[in-house]
Coordinates of C-alpha atoms and ligand atoms in Angstrom, one line a residue:
X296 CA 87.4 82.0 144.9
X297 CA 88.0 85.7 144.7
X298 CA 90.8 86.9 142.4
X299 CA 92.6 90.3 142.5
X300 CA 94.6 91.6 139.6
X301 CA 97.0 94.3 140.7
X302 CA 98.0 96.6 137.8
X303 CA 95.7 97.4 134.9
X304 CA 98.2 97.8 132.2
X305 CA 98.4 95.6 129.1
X306 CA 99.0 92.3 131.0
X307 CA 96.8 93.2 133.9
X308 CA 93.7 94.2 131.9
X309 CA 93.9 91.1 129.6
X310 CA 94.4 88.9 132.6
X311 CA 91.5 90.4 134.5
X312 CA 89.2 90.1 131.6
X313 CA 90.4 86.6 130.7
X314 CA 90.0 85.3 134.2
X315 CA 86.5 86.7 134.4
X316 CA 85.7 85.0 131.1
X317 CA 86.9 81.8 132.7
X318 CA 84.0 82.2 135.2
X319 CA 85.9 83.7 138.2
X320 CA 85.0 86.7 140.2
X321 CA 87.7 89.2 139.6
X322 CA 88.6 92.7 140.8
X323 CA 91.2 94.7 138.8
X324 CA 93.0 97.3 140.9
X325 CA 95.3 100.2 140.1
X326 CA 96.4 103.1 142.2
X327 CA 95.8 105.5 139.3
X328 CA 92.2 106.4 140.0
X329 CA 91.6 108.2 136.7
X330 CA 92.6 105.0 134.8
X331 CA 90.2 102.9 136.9
X332 CA 87.4 105.5 136.1
X333 CA 87.9 105.1 132.4
X334 CA 88.2 101.3 132.5
X335 CA 84.9 101.2 134.5
X336 CA 83.3 103.1 131.6
X337 CA 84.6 100.4 129.2
X338 CA 87.4 102.6 127.9
X339 CA 90.7 100.7 127.2
X340 CA 93.8 102.9 127.2
X341 CA 95.4 100.9 124.3
X342 CA 94.3 99.1 121.2
X343 CA 93.9 95.4 121.5
X344 CA 91.4 93.6 119.1
X345 CA 88.5 92.0 120.9
X346 CA 89.3 93.2 124.4
X347 CA 86.7 96.0 124.6
X348 CA 83.9 93.5 123.8
X349 CA 84.9 91.1 126.5
X350 CA 85.5 93.9 129.0
X351 CA 81.9 95.1 128.3
X352 CA 80.4 91.7 128.7
X353 CA 82.3 91.0 132.0
X354 CA 81.4 94.4 133.4
X355 CA 77.7 93.9 132.6
X356 CA 77.6 90.4 134.0
X357 CA 79.3 91.7 137.2
X358 CA 82.0 89.0 137.1
X359 CA 84.6 91.8 136.8
X360 CA 84.9 95.1 138.7
X361 CA 87.6 97.7 139.1
X362 CA 88.9 99.5 142.2
X363 CA 91.5 102.1 143.0
X364 CA 91.5 100.8 146.6
X365 CA 94.4 98.4 146.6
X366 CA 94.3 97.5 150.3
X367 CA 90.6 96.6 150.2
X368 CA 91.1 94.6 147.0
X369 CA 94.0 92.7 148.5
X370 CA 92.0 91.9 151.7
X371 CA 89.0 90.6 149.8
X372 CA 91.0 88.2 147.6
X373 CA 92.4 84.7 148.0
X374 CA 94.5 84.8 144.9
X375 CA 96.4 87.9 143.9
X376 CA 97.9 88.3 140.4
X377 CA 100.7 90.8 140.3
X378 CA 100.7 92.5 137.0
X379 CA 102.6 95.8 137.7
X380 CA 105.3 97.0 135.4
X381 CA 108.9 95.8 135.4
X382 CA 110.5 98.5 133.2
X383 CA 114.1 98.2 132.0
X384 CA 116.6 99.8 134.4
X385 CA 119.7 101.7 133.4
X386 CA 121.9 98.6 133.4
X387 CA 119.5 96.4 131.4
X388 CA 118.1 94.6 134.4
X389 CA 114.4 94.8 135.2
X390 CA 113.4 97.6 137.7
X391 CA 111.6 95.8 140.4
X392 CA 110.4 98.8 142.5
X393 CA 106.7 98.3 141.7
X394 CA 106.8 94.6 142.5
X395 CA 108.5 95.5 145.9
X396 CA 105.9 98.2 146.6
X397 CA 103.0 95.8 145.8
X398 CA 104.6 93.1 147.9
X399 CA 104.7 95.4 150.9
X400 CA 101.1 96.4 150.4
X401 CA 100.1 92.7 150.3
X402 CA 102.1 92.1 153.5
X403 CA 100.3 95.0 155.3
X404 CA 96.9 93.7 154.2
X405 CA 97.5 89.9 154.7
X406 CA 94.3 88.9 156.6
X407 CA 94.3 85.2 155.8
X408 CA 95.9 82.6 153.5
X409 CA 96.6 84.0 150.0
X410 CA 98.5 82.9 146.9
X411 CA 100.5 85.7 145.3
X412 CA 101.0 85.0 141.7
X413 CA 103.8 86.6 139.6
X414 CA 102.3 87.4 136.2
X415 CA 104.6 90.2 135.1
X416 CA 107.8 89.0 133.5
X417 CA 110.3 88.9 136.3
X418 CA 113.9 87.7 136.7
X419 CA 114.5 84.2 137.9
X420 CA 114.4 84.0 141.7
X421 CA 112.1 87.1 142.1
X422 CA 109.8 84.9 144.2
X423 CA 112.5 84.7 146.9
X424 CA 112.4 88.5 147.2
X425 CA 108.6 88.7 147.2
X426 CA 108.5 86.1 149.9
X427 CA 111.1 87.8 152.0
X428 CA 109.4 91.2 151.6
X429 CA 106.0 89.9 152.6
X430 CA 107.5 88.1 155.6
X431 CA 109.4 91.2 156.6
X432 CA 106.4 93.6 156.5
X433 CA 103.4 91.3 157.4
X434 CA 101.5 92.2 160.5
X435 CA 99.5 89.0 161.0
X436 CA 100.3 85.4 161.4
X437 CA 98.4 84.6 158.2
X438 CA 100.1 82.2 155.7
X439 CA 100.8 82.8 152.1
X440 CA 102.4 81.2 149.1
X441 CA 104.1 82.7 146.1
X442 CA 103.4 81.2 142.6
X443 CA 104.7 82.0 139.1
X444 CA 102.4 82.0 136.2
X445 CA 104.2 83.8 133.4
X446 CA 102.1 85.4 130.6
X447 CA 102.7 84.5 127.0
X448 CA 100.4 87.1 125.4
X449 CA 101.3 88.5 122.0
X450 CA 100.0 92.1 121.4
X451 CA 97.4 92.0 118.7
X452 CA 96.2 88.5 119.6
X453 CA 96.3 88.7 123.4
X454 CA 92.7 87.8 123.9
X455 CA 93.0 84.6 121.9
X456 CA 96.3 83.8 123.5
X457 CA 94.7 84.1 127.0
X458 CA 91.5 82.2 126.3
X459 CA 93.1 79.5 124.1
X460 CA 96.7 79.2 125.4
X461 CA 99.3 76.8 123.9
X462 CA 100.5 76.2 127.5
X463 CA 100.0 77.4 131.0
X464 CA 103.1 77.3 133.2
X465 CA 102.5 77.2 136.9
X466 CA 105.4 77.4 139.3
X467 CA 104.5 76.5 142.9
X468 CA 106.2 75.1 146.0
X469 CA 103.2 74.0 148.0
X470 CA 100.3 71.6 147.4
X471 CA 97.8 74.2 148.6
X472 CA 99.0 76.8 146.0
X473 CA 99.1 74.1 143.3
X474 CA 95.4 73.1 143.9
X475 CA 94.2 76.8 143.8
X476 CA 96.1 77.5 140.6
X477 CA 94.8 74.3 138.9
X478 CA 91.3 75.4 139.8
X479 CA 91.8 78.8 138.2
X480 CA 92.8 77.2 134.9
X481 CA 90.6 74.1 135.2
X482 CA 89.3 74.7 131.6
X483 CA 92.7 74.0 130.2
X484 CA 94.0 71.3 132.5
X485 CA 95.6 69.4 129.6
X486 CA 97.8 72.3 128.7
X487 CA 99.2 72.9 132.2
X488 CA 102.8 72.3 133.1
X489 CA 103.5 72.5 136.8
X490 CA 107.1 73.2 137.9
X491 CA 109.0 74.8 140.7
X492 CA 109.0 78.6 140.8
X493 CA 112.6 79.2 139.5
X494 CA 111.8 76.9 136.5
X495 CA 108.5 78.7 135.7
X496 CA 110.3 82.1 135.9
X497 CA 113.0 80.9 133.6
X498 CA 110.6 79.4 131.0
X499 CA 109.3 82.8 130.3
X500 CA 112.6 84.4 129.7
X501 CA 114.0 81.4 127.9
X502 CA 111.0 81.4 125.5
X503 CA 111.2 85.0 124.6
X504 CA 115.0 85.0 124.2
X505 CA 114.8 81.9 122.0
X506 CA 112.3 83.5 119.7
X507 CA 114.5 86.7 119.6
X508 CA 117.5 84.4 118.7
X509 CA 115.5 82.8 116.0
X510 CA 114.7 86.2 114.4
X511 CA 118.3 87.4 114.7
X512 CA 119.4 84.1 113.1
X513 CA 117.2 84.5 110.1
X514 CA 118.3 88.2 109.8
X515 CA 121.9 87.0 109.8
X516 CA 121.0 84.6 107.0
X517 CA 119.3 87.5 105.2
X518 CA 122.7 89.4 105.3
X519 CA 124.3 86.3 103.7
X520 CA 121.5 86.1 101.1
X521 CA 122.2 89.8 100.1
X522 CA 125.7 88.9 99.2
X523 CA 124.8 85.8 97.2
X524 CA 122.0 84.8 94.9
X525 CA 120.0 83.1 97.7
X526 CA 116.5 84.3 98.7
X527 CA 115.9 84.5 102.5
X528 CA 112.2 83.9 102.1
X529 CA 112.9 80.5 100.5
X530 CA 115.7 79.8 103.0
X531 CA 113.2 80.4 105.8
X532 CA 110.6 78.3 104.0
X533 CA 113.1 75.4 103.5
X534 CA 114.3 75.5 107.1
X535 CA 110.8 75.7 108.4
X536 CA 109.7 72.5 106.6
X537 CA 111.9 70.7 109.2
X538 CA 109.5 70.2 112.1
X539 CA 112.4 70.4 114.5
X540 CA 112.9 74.0 113.4
X541 CA 109.3 75.1 112.5
X542 CA 108.4 78.0 110.2
X543 CA 107.2 80.6 112.7
X544 CA 109.4 83.5 113.8
X545 CA 111.7 83.1 110.8
X546 CA 110.6 86.3 109.1
X547 CA 113.6 88.4 108.2
X548 CA 113.1 92.2 108.5
X549 CA 114.3 95.3 110.3
X550 CA 114.4 93.4 113.6
X551 CA 112.3 92.8 116.7
X552 CA 110.9 95.5 118.9
X553 CA 108.1 95.8 121.4
X554 CA 107.9 95.9 125.1
X555 CA 109.1 92.3 125.6
X556 CA 111.8 90.9 123.4
X557 CA 114.4 93.7 123.6
X558 CA 113.8 94.2 127.4
X559 CA 113.6 90.5 128.3
X560 CA 116.7 89.7 126.3
X561 CA 118.7 92.3 128.1
X562 CA 117.3 91.3 131.4
X563 CA 118.2 87.6 130.8
X564 CA 121.8 88.6 129.8
X565 CA 122.0 90.6 133.0
X566 CA 120.7 87.8 135.1
X567 CA 123.1 85.3 133.6
X568 CA 126.1 87.6 134.0
X569 CA 125.1 88.2 137.6
X570 CA 125.1 84.5 138.1
X571 CA 128.5 84.1 136.4
X572 CA 127.2 82.5 133.2
X573 CA 128.7 83.5 129.8
X574 CA 125.8 85.1 127.9
X575 CA 127.6 85.8 124.6
X576 CA 125.0 84.0 122.5
X577 CA 122.2 86.3 123.6
X578 CA 124.5 89.4 123.5
X579 CA 125.1 88.6 119.8
X580 CA 121.3 88.2 119.3
X581 CA 120.8 91.7 120.6
X582 CA 123.8 93.1 118.6
X583 CA 122.4 91.7 115.3
X584 CA 119.0 93.2 116.1
X585 CA 120.5 96.6 116.8
X586 CA 122.3 96.6 113.5
X587 CA 119.1 96.0 111.4
X588 CA 118.1 99.7 111.3
X589 CA 121.5 100.8 110.1
X590 CA 121.3 98.2 107.3
X591 CA 118.0 99.6 106.2
X592 CA 119.3 103.2 106.2
X593 CA 122.3 102.0 104.2
X594 CA 119.9 100.7 101.5
X595 CA 118.2 104.1 101.5
X596 CA 121.6 105.9 101.2
X597 CA 122.6 103.5 98.4
X598 CA 119.5 104.7 96.5
X599 CA 119.5 108.4 97.3
X600 CA 123.2 109.1 98.3
X601 CA 122.5 112.2 100.4
X602 CA 119.4 112.4 102.6
X603 CA 119.5 116.1 103.5
X604 CA 116.2 117.8 102.5
X605 CA 115.0 114.6 100.8
X606 CA 111.4 113.6 101.6
X607 CA 111.0 110.1 103.0
X608 CA 107.6 108.4 103.5
X609 CA 107.6 106.0 106.5
X610 CA 104.8 103.5 106.2
X611 CA 104.1 101.7 109.5
X612 CA 105.2 103.0 112.9
X613 CA 104.0 100.3 115.3
X614 CA 106.5 97.6 116.3
X615 CA 104.3 95.1 114.6
X616 CA 100.8 95.1 113.0
X617 CA 97.5 95.1 114.9
X618 CA 98.8 97.2 117.7
X619 CA 99.2 100.9 118.5
X620 CA 102.3 100.1 120.5
X621 CA 105.5 101.8 119.5
X622 CA 107.7 100.7 122.4
X623 CA 111.2 99.8 121.1
X624 CA 109.8 100.0 117.5
X625 CA 112.6 99.9 114.9
X626 CA 110.7 102.9 113.3
X627 CA 111.7 105.2 116.2
X628 CA 115.4 104.7 115.5
X629 CA 114.8 105.0 111.8
X630 CA 112.9 108.3 112.2
X631 CA 115.6 109.7 114.5
X632 CA 118.3 108.7 112.1
X633 CA 116.4 110.3 109.1
X634 CA 116.0 113.6 111.1
X635 CA 119.6 113.5 112.1
X636 CA 120.5 113.3 108.4
X637 CA 118.3 116.4 107.7
X638 CA 115.6 114.5 105.8
X639 CA 111.9 115.5 105.8
X640 CA 109.6 112.7 106.9
X641 CA 106.0 111.9 106.1
X642 CA 104.6 109.3 108.5
X643 CA 101.6 107.0 108.4
X644 CA 100.3 104.3 110.6
X645 CA 96.7 103.1 111.0
X646 CA 96.8 102.9 114.8
X647 CA 100.1 104.1 116.2
X648 CA 100.4 107.7 114.7
X649 CA 99.1 109.4 117.9
X650 CA 101.7 107.6 120.1
X651 CA 104.4 108.5 117.6
X652 CA 103.3 112.2 117.7
X653 CA 104.2 112.3 121.3
X654 CA 107.8 111.4 120.4
X655 CA 108.1 113.3 117.1
X656 CA 105.5 116.1 117.1
X657 CA 104.2 117.3 113.8
X658 CA 105.9 120.6 112.7
X659 CA 104.4 120.7 109.2
X660 CA 107.9 120.9 107.6
X661 CA 110.3 118.2 108.8
X662 CA 107.7 115.9 110.4
X663 CA 104.3 115.5 108.8
X664 CA 101.7 112.8 109.6
X665 CA 99.6 111.7 106.7
X666 CA 96.0 110.4 106.8
X667 CA 96.6 107.5 104.4
X668 CA 99.6 105.5 103.1
X669 CA 99.1 107.0 99.7
X670 CA 99.1 110.6 101.1
X671 CA 102.3 109.8 102.9
X672 CA 104.1 109.1 99.7
X673 CA 103.1 112.4 98.1
X674 CA 106.3 114.0 96.7
X675 CA 108.5 111.5 98.4
X676 CA 111.9 110.6 97.2
X677 CA 111.6 107.2 98.7
X678 CA 109.2 105.2 100.8
X679 CA 110.2 102.9 103.7
X680 CA 108.0 100.1 104.9
X681 CA 108.6 99.5 108.6
X682 CA 105.5 97.5 109.7
X683 CA 103.7 94.9 107.7
X684 CA 100.2 96.2 108.1
X685 CA 97.9 94.1 105.8
X686 CA 96.4 97.3 104.3
X687 CA 99.7 98.1 102.7
X688 CA 99.2 95.1 100.5
X689 CA 96.0 96.7 99.1
X690 CA 97.8 99.9 98.2
X691 CA 97.4 101.0 94.6
X692 CA 101.1 101.0 93.8
X693 CA 100.6 102.6 90.3
X694 CA 98.8 105.5 92.1
X695 CA 101.6 105.7 94.7
X696 CA 104.3 105.7 91.9
X697 CA 102.5 108.7 90.3
X698 CA 102.6 110.6 93.6
X699 CA 106.3 110.0 94.4
X700 CA 109.1 112.2 93.2
X701 CA 111.3 109.1 92.8
X702 CA 109.7 105.7 92.8
X703 CA 112.0 104.1 95.3
X704 CA 110.5 101.6 97.7
X705 CA 112.5 100.1 100.5
X706 CA 110.6 97.3 102.1
X707 CA 111.9 96.4 105.6
X708 CA 109.3 93.6 106.0
X709 CA 109.4 91.9 102.6
X710 CA 105.8 92.7 102.1
X711 CA 105.7 92.9 98.3
X712 CA 106.6 90.6 95.5
X713 CA 109.9 92.0 94.0
X714 CA 109.1 91.1 90.4
X715 CA 105.6 92.6 90.6
X716 CA 106.8 95.9 92.1
X717 CA 109.7 96.2 89.7
X718 CA 107.4 95.6 86.8
X719 CA 105.5 98.7 87.9
X720 CA 108.7 100.7 87.5
X721 CA 109.8 100.9 91.1
X722 CA 113.4 100.6 92.3
X723 CA 112.7 98.1 95.0
X724 CA 114.9 97.0 97.8
X725 CA 113.9 94.4 100.4
X726 CA 115.6 92.2 102.9
X727 CA 117.7 89.2 101.9
X728 CA 116.4 88.8 98.4
X729 CA 116.8 90.4 95.0
Ligands
LIG57 C1 106.2 88.5 122.6 C2 106.0 86.9 122.5 O1 105.7 86.5 121.2 C3 104.9 86.5 123.5 O2 104.8 85.1 123.5 C4 105.2 87.0 124.9 O3 104.1 86.7 125.8 C5 105.3 88.6 124.8 O4 106.4 88.9 123.9 C6 105.6 89.0 126.2 O5 106.7 88.7 126.8 O6 104.8 89.7 126.8 P1 105.0 90.5 121.4 O7 106.1 91.4 121.9 O8 103.6 91.0 121.5 O9 105.0 89.0 122.0 O10 105.2 90.4 119.8 P2 105.7 89.3 118.8 O11 104.6 88.9 117.9 O12 106.4 88.2 119.4 O13 106.8 90.2 117.9 C7 107.9 90.7 118.5 C8 108.8 91.4 117.5 O14 109.4 90.5 116.7 C9 108.0 92.3 116.5 O15 108.7 93.5 116.3 C10 108.0 91.6 115.2 O16 108.0 92.4 114.1 C11 109.3 90.8 115.3 N1 109.3 89.6 114.5 C12 108.5 88.5 114.8 C13 110.1 89.4 113.4 O17 110.9 90.4 113.1 N2 110.2 88.3 112.7 C14 109.3 87.2 113.0 O18 109.4 86.2 112.3 C15 108.5 87.3 114.1

């Protein structure tokens, strides 16, 4: 079996490397030749723990290669994983232009039976469009099937998620495609759920939106905790002890970001509305999430009153730890709001600073990037924790206090123990607890 993976972004590269690790012969293809050149040299354009080592091994073994010749890659494959981007369009829906372009290319190069697998997150019923597009443009009589195999990778643990998945969802509508897909994932047969294609597509969106809902729910409880003597950490712990609820994704904070939850939530709202379904529950999930950043800034203002010309340290820029990804990171809206208020900001992140520099370039006055978390707090009137990087737990807080103009710590991720931090002399504000 020869597998092609079209698109070498985050999902595509992890998929290509993972499928090669499963023992398949894989070609990863991308029309951006420069990107392919770098990947061939083992250079990964983003930070993902463990991926570089596996890429190196697969390249050396020859089980994985890369090409910028998409037509040739398509012609040589029996199974084609479509991993191109589906960015958010202006109205919240996913922009399907790249999927359509790749579908046409597959049609033009269909030289025998192939299974075309949707791996990128796509709206329910996308397979109908892919099928129609291929049928419209194909030049041969060759047959094909479309399958859906949504990815459930989390950034920061994507390699483990791919190699040891909780579940593999396969949406198919022919026995032939089913057999091929089962062969690809033969190592994990016990974790495979086979459904029709609409169901598989919806499982992906439904899962992400449910997790987003869970986070907004605990954030709503955090708001209640702040007006009572309740502690959201213990509320989450108590709720999580019920196995029907589960303890994961009940961490209150400044809200969810990343390339998936915000986008997928909006896309599902749009899909539902287009289909005439009332999506208020998910709209509220999004609204609660949007409001998180304002709540954090309100805490800062309650501590400092006026932010103009105050120096604020921002610790953590990535949308979560173990990644350099800043897409939809709450920190972006926080930084923008601080600058709008006329504050000076000192930023630190162990991995994501370079990406943030592109959005907020260093000017040496209003925007400064620090080389360490301690250096970021130098002369600061307050420090904001936006990402729960483990290294922040090792910070020498006594040293930090000595560096700051005012020892005010606003912890958007409930990283520290309130009593311990207050005992050091900090004014400490966190989420949903005293
Ligand atoms: C998410 C899903 O977890 C994956 O299963 C899915 O495959 C992926 O989207 C995708 O669709 O591609 P990811 O975006 O990498 O993965 O990140 P998560 O670990 O899910 O975190 C998302 C956001 O939620 C982060 O900003 C995180 O800080 C926030 N979060 C998470 C909370 O605020 N509280 C929690 O309890 C958990």
